[in-house]
Coordinates of C-alpha atoms and ligand atoms in Angstrom, one line a residue:
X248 CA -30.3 17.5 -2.4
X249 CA -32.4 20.6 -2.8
X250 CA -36.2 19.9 -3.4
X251 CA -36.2 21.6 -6.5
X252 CA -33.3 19.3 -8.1
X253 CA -34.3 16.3 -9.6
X254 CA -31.7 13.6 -9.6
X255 CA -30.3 12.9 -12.9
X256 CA -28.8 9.2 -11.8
X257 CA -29.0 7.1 -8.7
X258 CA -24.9 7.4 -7.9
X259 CA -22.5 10.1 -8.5
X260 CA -19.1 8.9 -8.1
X261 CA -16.4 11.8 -7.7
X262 CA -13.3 10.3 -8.4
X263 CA -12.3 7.3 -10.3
X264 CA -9.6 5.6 -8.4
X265 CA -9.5 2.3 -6.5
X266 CA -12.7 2.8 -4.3
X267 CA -14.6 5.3 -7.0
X268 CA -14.1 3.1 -9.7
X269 CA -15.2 -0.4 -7.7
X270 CA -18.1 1.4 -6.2
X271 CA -19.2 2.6 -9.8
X272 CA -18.4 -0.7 -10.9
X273 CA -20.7 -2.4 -8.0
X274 CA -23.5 -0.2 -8.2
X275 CA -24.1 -0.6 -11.9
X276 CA -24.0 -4.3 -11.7
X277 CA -26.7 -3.8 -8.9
X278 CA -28.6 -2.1 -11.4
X279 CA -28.3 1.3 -10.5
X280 CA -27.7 4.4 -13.3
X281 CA -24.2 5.4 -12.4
X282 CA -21.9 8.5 -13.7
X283 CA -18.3 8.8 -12.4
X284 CA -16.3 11.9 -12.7
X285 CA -12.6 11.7 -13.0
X286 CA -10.2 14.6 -13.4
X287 CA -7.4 12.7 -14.5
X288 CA -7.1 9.5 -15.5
X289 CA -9.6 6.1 -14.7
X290 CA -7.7 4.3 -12.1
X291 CA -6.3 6.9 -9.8
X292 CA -3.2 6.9 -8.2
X293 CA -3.0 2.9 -7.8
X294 CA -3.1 1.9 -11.2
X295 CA -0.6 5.2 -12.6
X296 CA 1.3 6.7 -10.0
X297 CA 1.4 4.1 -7.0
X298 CA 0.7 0.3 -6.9
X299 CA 0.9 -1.0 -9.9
X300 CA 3.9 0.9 -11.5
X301 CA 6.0 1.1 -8.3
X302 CA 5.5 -3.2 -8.7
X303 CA 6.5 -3.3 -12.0
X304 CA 9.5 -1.2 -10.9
X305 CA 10.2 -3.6 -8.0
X306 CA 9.8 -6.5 -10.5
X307 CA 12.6 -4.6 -13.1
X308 CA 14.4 -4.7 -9.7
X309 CA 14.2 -8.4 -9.0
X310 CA 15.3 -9.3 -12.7
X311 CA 18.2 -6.8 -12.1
X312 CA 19.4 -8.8 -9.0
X313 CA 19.0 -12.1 -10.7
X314 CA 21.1 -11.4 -13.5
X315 CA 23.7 -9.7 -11.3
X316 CA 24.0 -12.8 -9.1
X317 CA 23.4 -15.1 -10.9
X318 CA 26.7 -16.7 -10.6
X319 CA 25.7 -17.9 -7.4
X320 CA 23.2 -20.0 -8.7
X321 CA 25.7 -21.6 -11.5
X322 CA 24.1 -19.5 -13.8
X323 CA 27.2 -17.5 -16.4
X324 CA 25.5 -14.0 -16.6
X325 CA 25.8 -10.3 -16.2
X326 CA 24.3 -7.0 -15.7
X327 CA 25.3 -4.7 -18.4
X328 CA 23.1 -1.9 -16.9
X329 CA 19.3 -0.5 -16.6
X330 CA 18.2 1.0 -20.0
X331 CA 15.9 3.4 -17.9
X332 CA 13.9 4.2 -21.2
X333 CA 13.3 0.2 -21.6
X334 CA 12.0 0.0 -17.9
X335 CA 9.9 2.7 -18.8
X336 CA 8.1 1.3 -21.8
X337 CA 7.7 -2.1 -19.8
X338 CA 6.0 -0.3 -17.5
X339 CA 3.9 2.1 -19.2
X340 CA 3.4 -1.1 -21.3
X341 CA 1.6 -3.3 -18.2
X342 CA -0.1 0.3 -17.0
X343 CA -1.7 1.0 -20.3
X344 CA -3.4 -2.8 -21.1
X345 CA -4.9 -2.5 -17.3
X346 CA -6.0 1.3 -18.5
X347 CA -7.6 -0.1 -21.9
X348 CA -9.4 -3.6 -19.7
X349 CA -10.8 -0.8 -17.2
X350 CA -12.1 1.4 -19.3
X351 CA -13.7 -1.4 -21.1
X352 CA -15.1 -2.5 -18.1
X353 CA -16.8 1.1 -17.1
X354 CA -18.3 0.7 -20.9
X355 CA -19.6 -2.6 -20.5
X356 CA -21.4 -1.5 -17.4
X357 CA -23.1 1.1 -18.5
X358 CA -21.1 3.5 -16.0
X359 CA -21.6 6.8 -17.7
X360 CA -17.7 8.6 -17.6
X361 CA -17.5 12.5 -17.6
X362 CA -13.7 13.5 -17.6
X363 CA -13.3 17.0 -15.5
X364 CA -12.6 18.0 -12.4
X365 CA -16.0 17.9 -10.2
X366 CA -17.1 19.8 -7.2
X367 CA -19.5 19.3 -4.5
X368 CA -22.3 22.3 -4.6
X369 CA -24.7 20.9 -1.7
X370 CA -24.9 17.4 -0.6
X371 CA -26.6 15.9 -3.8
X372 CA -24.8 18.0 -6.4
X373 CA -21.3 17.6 -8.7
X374 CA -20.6 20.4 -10.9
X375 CA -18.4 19.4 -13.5
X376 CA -17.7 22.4 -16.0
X377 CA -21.1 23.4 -17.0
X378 CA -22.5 20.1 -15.9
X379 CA -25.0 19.6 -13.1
X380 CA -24.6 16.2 -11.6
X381 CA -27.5 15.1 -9.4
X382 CA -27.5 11.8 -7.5
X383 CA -30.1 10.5 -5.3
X384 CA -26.7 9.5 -3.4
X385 CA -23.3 11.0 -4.0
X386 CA -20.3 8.9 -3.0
X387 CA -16.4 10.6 -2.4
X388 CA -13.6 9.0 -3.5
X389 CA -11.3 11.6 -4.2
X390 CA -7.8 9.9 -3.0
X391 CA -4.9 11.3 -2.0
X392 CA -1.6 12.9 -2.7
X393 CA 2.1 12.8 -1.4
X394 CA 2.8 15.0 1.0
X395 CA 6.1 17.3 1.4
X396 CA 7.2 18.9 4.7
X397 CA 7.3 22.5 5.7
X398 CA 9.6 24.4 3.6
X399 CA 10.7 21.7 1.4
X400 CA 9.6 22.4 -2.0
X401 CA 9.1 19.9 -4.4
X402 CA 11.4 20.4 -7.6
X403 CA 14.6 19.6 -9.2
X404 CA 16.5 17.0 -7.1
X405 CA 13.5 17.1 -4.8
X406 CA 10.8 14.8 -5.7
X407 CA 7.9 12.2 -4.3
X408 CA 7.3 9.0 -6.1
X409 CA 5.4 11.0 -8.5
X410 CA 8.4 12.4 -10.0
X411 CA 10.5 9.4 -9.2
X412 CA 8.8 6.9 -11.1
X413 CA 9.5 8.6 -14.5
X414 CA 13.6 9.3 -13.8
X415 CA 15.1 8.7 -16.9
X416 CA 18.6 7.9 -15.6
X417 CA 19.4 5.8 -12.5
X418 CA 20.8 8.4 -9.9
X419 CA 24.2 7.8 -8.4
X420 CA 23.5 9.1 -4.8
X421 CA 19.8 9.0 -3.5
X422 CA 18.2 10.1 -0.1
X423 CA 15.5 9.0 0.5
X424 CA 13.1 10.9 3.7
X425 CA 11.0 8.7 4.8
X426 CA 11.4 4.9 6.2
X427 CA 7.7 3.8 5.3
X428 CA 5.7 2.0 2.6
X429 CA 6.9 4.2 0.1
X430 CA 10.3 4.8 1.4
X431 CA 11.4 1.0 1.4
X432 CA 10.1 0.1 -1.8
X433 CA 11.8 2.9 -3.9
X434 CA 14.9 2.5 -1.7
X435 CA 14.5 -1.6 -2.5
X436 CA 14.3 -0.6 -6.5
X437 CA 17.5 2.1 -6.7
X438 CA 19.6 0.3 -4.7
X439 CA 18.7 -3.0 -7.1
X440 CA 19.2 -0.5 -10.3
X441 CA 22.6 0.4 -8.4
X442 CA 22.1 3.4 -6.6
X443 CA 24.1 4.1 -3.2
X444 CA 20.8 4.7 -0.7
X445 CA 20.6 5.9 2.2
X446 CA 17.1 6.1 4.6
X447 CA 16.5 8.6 6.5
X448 CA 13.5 7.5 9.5
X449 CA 13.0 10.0 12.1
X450 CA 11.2 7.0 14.1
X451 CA 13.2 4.5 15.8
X452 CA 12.8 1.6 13.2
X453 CA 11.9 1.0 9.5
X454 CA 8.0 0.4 8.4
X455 CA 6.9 1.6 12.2
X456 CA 3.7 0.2 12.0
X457 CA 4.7 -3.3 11.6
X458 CA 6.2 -5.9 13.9
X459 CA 9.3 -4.9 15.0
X460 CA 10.4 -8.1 14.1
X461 CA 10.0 -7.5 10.7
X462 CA 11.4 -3.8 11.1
X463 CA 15.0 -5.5 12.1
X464 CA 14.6 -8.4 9.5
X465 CA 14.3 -5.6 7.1
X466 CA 17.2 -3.4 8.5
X467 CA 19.5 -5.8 8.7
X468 CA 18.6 -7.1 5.0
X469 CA 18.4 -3.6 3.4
X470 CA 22.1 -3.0 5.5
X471 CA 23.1 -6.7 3.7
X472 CA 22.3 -5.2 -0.1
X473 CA 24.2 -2.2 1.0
X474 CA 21.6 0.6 2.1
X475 CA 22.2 2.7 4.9
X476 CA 19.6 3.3 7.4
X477 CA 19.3 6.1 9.7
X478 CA 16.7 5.6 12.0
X479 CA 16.1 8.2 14.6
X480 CA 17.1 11.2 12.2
X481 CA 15.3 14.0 11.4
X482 CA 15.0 16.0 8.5
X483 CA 16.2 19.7 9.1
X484 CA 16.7 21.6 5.6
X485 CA 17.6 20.8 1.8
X486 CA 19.5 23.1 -0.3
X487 CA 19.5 21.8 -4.2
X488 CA 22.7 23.1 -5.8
X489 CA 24.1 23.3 -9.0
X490 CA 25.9 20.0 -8.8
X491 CA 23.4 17.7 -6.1
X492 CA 20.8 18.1 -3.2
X493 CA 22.5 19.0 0.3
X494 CA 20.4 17.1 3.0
X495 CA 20.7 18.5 6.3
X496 CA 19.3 16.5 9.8
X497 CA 18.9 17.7 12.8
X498 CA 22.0 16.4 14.4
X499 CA 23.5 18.5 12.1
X500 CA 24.8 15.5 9.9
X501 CA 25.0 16.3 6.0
X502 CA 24.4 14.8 3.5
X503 CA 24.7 15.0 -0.9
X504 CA 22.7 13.0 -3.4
X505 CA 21.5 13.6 -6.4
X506 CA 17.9 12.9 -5.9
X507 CA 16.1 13.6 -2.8
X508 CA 12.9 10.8 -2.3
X509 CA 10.5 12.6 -0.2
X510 CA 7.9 9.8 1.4
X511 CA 6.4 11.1 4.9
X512 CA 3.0 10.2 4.1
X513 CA 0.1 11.2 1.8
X514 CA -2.5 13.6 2.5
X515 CA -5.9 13.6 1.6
X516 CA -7.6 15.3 -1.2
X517 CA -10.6 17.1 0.3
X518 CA -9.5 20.4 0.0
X519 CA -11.8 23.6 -1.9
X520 CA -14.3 20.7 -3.6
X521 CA -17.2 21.7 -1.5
X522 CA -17.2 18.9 1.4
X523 CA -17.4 20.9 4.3
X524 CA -19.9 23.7 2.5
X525 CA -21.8 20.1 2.1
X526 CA -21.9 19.5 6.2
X527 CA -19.4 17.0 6.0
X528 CA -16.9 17.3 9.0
X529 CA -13.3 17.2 8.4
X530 CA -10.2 16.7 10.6
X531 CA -6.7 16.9 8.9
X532 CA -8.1 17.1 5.5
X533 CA -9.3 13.9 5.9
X534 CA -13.5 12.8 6.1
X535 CA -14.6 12.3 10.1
X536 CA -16.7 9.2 9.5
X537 CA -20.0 9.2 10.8
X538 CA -20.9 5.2 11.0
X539 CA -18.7 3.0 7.8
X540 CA -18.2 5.0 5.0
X541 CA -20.7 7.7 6.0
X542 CA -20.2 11.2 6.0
X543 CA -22.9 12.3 8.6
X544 CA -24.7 14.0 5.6
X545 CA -27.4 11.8 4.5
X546 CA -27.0 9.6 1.2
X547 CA -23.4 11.2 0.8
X548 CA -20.6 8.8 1.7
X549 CA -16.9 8.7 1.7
X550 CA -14.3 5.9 0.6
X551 CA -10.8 5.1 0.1
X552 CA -8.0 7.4 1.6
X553 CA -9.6 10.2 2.8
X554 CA -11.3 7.8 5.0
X555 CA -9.2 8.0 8.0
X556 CA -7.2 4.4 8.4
X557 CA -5.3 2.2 6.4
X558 CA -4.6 3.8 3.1
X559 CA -4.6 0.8 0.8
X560 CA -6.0 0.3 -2.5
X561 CA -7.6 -2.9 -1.8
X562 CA -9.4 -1.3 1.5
X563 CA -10.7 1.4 -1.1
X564 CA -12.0 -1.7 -3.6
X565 CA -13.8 -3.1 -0.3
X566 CA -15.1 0.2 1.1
X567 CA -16.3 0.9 -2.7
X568 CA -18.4 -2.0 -3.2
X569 CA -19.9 -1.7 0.6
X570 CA -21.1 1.5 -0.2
X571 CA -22.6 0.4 -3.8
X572 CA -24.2 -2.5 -2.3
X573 CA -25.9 -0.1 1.0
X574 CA -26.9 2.5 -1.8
X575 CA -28.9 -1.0 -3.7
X576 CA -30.8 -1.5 -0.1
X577 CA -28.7 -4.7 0.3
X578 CA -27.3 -5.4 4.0
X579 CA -23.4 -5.8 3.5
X580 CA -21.0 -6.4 6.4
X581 CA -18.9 -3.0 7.3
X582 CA -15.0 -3.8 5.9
X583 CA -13.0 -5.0 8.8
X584 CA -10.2 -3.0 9.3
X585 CA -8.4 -5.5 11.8
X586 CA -8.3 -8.0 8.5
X587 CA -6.9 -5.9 5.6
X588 CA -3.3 -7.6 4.7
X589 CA -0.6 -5.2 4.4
X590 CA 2.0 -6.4 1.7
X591 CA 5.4 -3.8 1.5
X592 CA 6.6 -5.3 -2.2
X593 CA 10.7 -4.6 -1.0
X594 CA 13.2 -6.7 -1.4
X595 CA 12.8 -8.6 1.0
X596 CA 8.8 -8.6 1.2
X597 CA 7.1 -7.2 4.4
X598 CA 3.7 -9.0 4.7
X599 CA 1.3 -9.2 7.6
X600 CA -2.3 -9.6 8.7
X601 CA -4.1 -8.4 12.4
X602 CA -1.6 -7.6 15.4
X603 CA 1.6 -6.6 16.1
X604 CA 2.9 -8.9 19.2
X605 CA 2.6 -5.5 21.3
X606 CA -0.8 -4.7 20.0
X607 CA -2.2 -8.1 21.4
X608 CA -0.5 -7.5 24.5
X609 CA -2.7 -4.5 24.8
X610 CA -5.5 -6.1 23.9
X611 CA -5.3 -9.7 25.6
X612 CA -2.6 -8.6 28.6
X613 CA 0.0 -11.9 29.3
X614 CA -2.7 -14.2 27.8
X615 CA -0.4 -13.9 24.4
X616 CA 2.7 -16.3 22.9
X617 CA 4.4 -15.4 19.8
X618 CA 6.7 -18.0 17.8
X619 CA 8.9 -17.4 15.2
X620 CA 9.4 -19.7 12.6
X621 CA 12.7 -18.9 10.4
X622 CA 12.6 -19.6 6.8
X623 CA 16.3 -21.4 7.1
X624 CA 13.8 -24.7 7.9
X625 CA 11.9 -24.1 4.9
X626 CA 13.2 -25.7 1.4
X627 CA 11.8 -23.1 -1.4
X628 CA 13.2 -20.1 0.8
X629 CA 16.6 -22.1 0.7
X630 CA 16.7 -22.8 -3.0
X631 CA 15.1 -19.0 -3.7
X632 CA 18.0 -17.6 -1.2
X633 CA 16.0 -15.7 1.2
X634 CA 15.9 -15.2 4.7
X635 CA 13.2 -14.3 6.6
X636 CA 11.0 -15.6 9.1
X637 CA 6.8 -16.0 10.1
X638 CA 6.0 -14.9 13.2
X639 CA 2.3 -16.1 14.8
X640 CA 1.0 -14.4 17.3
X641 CA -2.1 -16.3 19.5
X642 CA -3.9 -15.5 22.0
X643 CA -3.2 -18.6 25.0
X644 CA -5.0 -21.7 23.6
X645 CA -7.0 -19.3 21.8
X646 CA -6.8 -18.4 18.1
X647 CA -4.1 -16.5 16.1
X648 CA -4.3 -12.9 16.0
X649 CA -1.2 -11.7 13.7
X650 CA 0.7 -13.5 11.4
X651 CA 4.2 -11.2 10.3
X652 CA 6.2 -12.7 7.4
X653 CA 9.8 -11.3 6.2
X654 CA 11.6 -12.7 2.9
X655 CA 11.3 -12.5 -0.9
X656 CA 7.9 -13.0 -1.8
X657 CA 6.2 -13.6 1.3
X658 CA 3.5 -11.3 0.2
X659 CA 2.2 -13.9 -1.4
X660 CA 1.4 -16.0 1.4
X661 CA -0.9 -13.4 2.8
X662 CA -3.8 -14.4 1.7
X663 CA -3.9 -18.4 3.8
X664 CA -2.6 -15.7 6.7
X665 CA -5.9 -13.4 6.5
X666 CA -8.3 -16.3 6.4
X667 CA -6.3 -17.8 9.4
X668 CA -6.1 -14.8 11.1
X669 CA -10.2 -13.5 9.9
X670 CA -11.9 -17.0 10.4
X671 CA -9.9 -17.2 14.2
X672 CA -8.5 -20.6 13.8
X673 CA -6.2 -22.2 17.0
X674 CA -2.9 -23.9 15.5
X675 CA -4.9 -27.1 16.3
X676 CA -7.4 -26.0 13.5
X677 CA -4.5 -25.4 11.0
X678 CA -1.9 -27.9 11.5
X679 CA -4.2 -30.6 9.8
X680 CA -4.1 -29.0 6.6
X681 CA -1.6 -30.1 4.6
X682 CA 0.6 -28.0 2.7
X683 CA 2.5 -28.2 -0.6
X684 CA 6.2 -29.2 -0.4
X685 CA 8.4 -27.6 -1.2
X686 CA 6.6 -23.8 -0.9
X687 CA 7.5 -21.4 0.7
X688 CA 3.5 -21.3 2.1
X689 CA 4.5 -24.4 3.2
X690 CA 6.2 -22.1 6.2
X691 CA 3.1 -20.8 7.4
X692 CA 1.8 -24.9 7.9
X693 CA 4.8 -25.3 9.9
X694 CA 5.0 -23.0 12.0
X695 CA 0.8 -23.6 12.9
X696 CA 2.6 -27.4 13.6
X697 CA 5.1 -25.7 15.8
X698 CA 2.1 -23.9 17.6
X699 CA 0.2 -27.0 17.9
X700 CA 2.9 -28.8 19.5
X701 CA 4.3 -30.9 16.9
X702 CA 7.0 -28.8 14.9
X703 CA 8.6 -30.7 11.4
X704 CA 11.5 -28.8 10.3
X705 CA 11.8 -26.5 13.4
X706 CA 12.5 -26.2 17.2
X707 CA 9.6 -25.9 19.5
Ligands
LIG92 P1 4.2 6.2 5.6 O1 3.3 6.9 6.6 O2 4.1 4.7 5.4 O3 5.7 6.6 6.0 C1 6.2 7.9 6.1 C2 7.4 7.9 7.0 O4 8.0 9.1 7.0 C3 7.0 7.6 8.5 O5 7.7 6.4 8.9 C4 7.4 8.8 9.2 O6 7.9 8.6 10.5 C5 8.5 9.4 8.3 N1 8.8 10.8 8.5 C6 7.8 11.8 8.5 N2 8.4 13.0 8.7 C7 9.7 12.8 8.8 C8 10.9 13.7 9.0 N3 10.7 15.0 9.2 N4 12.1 13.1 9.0 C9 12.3 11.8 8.8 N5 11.2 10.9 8.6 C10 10.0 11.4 8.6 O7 3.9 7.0 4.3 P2 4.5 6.7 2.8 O8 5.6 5.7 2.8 O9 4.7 8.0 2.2 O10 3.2 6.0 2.1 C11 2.0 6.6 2.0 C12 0.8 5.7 2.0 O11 0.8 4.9 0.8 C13 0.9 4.7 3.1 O12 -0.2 4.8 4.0 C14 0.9 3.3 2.5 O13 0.0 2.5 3.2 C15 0.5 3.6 1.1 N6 1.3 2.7 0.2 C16 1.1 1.4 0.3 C17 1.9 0.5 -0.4 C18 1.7 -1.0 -0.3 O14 0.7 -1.4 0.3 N7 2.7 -1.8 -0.7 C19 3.0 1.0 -1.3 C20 3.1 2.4 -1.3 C21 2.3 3.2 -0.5

């Protein structure tokens, strides 16, 4: 801050998403005279464009598949079809009352809320139209935004979930570029609203940065429901005709669809809003952190996903209140990467907490055992119809480092996972605990009694 400007609050936030909006939050709780600027709308692209629309998407999905097989739960039904309009309103529905409770929230908190696109001018400074913004600390939390590849413009056929999540019609044909996060879960929702879908991965396997256990649980259920997956294909060109959207790979394979789901990643937003004029050095686009959450530049720090790493909105709420709470003079605990959960909401559910298998090998060398507990022993996943498995990872009579979980919705299990996997416990220290019958968290206690040495409805 230069000498001559005197700070007109304690925090400016710039950018109301996950982590602006918790740190905001946080600091005015602590006390602390806040103002956050937002662009766009309070929430960011987690609570309009990502994951809480994309869910209740997947959750239009779910009641789809129930009604359409039903009959093999005895149950006389039918789908007539997806009213894309209705799905819509539902959604824009659940979006708006978590809009209205935020916004009452940032009121109630004093949070002062100046709508407009803002702009770091020095390292204390956000100019917002004719406004001058001075904090005594300036947090970033300017998010991020799906990214295309070279020469593919976004556009007709051509979209990113942006675009995708307002389609009014169900498309017949859909390619989707990308096998990740994003990927999977629209492919999960259009082939549910009866889509044909095809994936196209250029790396060898589905969700790359999980398990591949889970990867090939997951391709051989999406290939089950009837989605093709082409792993180890690259994306060449994209014409979009007159009639559909001509994908071409580089083995020369093409392909026609009528929309083309572009999902190879999101990019930070950093660019032309003063960061590096500021000092603060980036790499990529994204923030080259100088300690957690700091920028290098004193009292201006940096959360959510332009902070290099998992680009989750839960990691931004975490990274949001840190910052608050260091701003108040309070001593918090860095957030610990190695224990954010990871939930992909597809049909089936991807879920998973701490190491891969290979990722403990690296770290521990032969010292690790992995067991595999399939959810055909576990009652709830039976009467649910879902298969799937938990997989523990474990250091040698030493504590559990990963837990991995495929099968409709495992996610929710996560949470006994990240304590397991955050608080170190052996088997021996889980096994005790008894768990509810019949659940399907009732998998995660058996396979800890497997682990232990004293397996119930499995194989040791
Ligand atoms: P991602 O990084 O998860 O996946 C992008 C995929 O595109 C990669 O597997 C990559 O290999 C592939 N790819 C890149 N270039 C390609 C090419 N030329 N040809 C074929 N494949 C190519 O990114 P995604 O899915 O766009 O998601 C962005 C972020 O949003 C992720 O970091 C994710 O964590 C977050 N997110 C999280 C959700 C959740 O937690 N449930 C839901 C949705 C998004």
């Amino acid at each position: 801050m230069p000498a001559t400007a005197e700070a007109t609050h304690d925090v400016v936030v710039l950018g109301g998403g996950s982590g602006g909006y918790a740190c905001a939050l946080r600091a005015a709780e602590l006390g602390l005279s806040v103002v956050l600027v937002e662009k766009d709308l309070l929430g960011g692209t987690c609570l309009h464009r990502g994951c809480i629309p994309t869910k209740a998407l997947l959750h239009a999905a779910e009641v789809a598949d129930a009604a359409r097989e039903a009959g093999r739960f005895g149950v006389r039904a039918s789908l007539e079809g997806i009213d894309m309009p209705g799905v819509r309103s539902y959604r824009e529905g659940v979006v708006a009352r978590l809009h209205k409770g935020l916004q009452g929230l940032v009121k109630a908190r004093k949070v002062e809320y100046v709508e407009g696109e803002g702009r770091l001018d020095g390292p204390g400074t956000v100019v917002v139209g004719d406004r001058r913004l001075v904090g005594r600390h300036v947090v970033l939390a300017t998010g991020s935004y799906a990214r295309t590849l070279p020469g593919l413009e976004v556009g007709g056929r051509v979209m990113t979930s942006d675009q995708a999540l307002g389609l009014d019609e169900v498309p017949s044909r859909v390619v989707v570029l990308g096998g990740g996060v994003i990927g999977v879960e629209f492919a999960s929702v259009l082939r549910s609203f009866g889509s044909e879908v095809t994936v196209v991965e250029a790396l060898p396997r589905l969700v790359a940065a999980e398990d591949p256990a889970s990867s090939t649980a997951l391709e051989r259920a999406f290939r089950k429901r009837g989605i093709t997956v082409r792993t180890g294909a690259r994306f060449a060109a994209a014409q979009d005709g007159p009639d559909a959207v001509t994908v071409r790979l580089e083995d020369g394979t093409e392909l026609e669809a009528d929309l083309l789901l572009v999902a190879v990643g999101r990019g930070p937003v950093t660019d032309g809003l003063g960061y590096e004029e500021a000092g603060v050095r980036l790499e990529r686009g994204f923030v080259v952190p100088d300690g957690p959450c700091r920028t290098g530049v004193e009292n201006l720090w940096a959360v959510g996903d332009i902070v290099p790493g998992l680009q989750l909105a839960h990691r931004g709420f975490a990274q949001g209140i840190y910052v608050a709470e260091c701003i108040a003079g309070l001593d918090p605990a860095p957030v610990d990467e190695a224990t954010i959960p990871r939930v992909t909401y597809c049909d089936p559910e991807v879920a998973s907490v701490g190491l891969t298998e290979d990722q403990a090998r690296e770290v521990h060398g032969d010292a690790v055992e992995a067991y595999e507990y399939n959810l055909g022993g576990n009652g709830k996943s039976q009467i649910l119809g879902t298969q799937g498995f938990v997989k523990l990872v474990r250091v040698v009579d030493g504590p559990v480092v990963g837990v991995h979980m495929v099968g409709s919705r495992m996610g929710e299990q996560v949470g006994e996972a990240q304590l397991i996997v955050g608080w170190e416990a052996h088997p021996d220290d889980v096994s005790p605990f008894v768990h509810a019958h019949p659940t399907q968290n009732e998998a995660l206690g058996e396979a800890h009694l497997a682990l232990a040495g004293k397996p119930l409805h499995a194989h040791n």
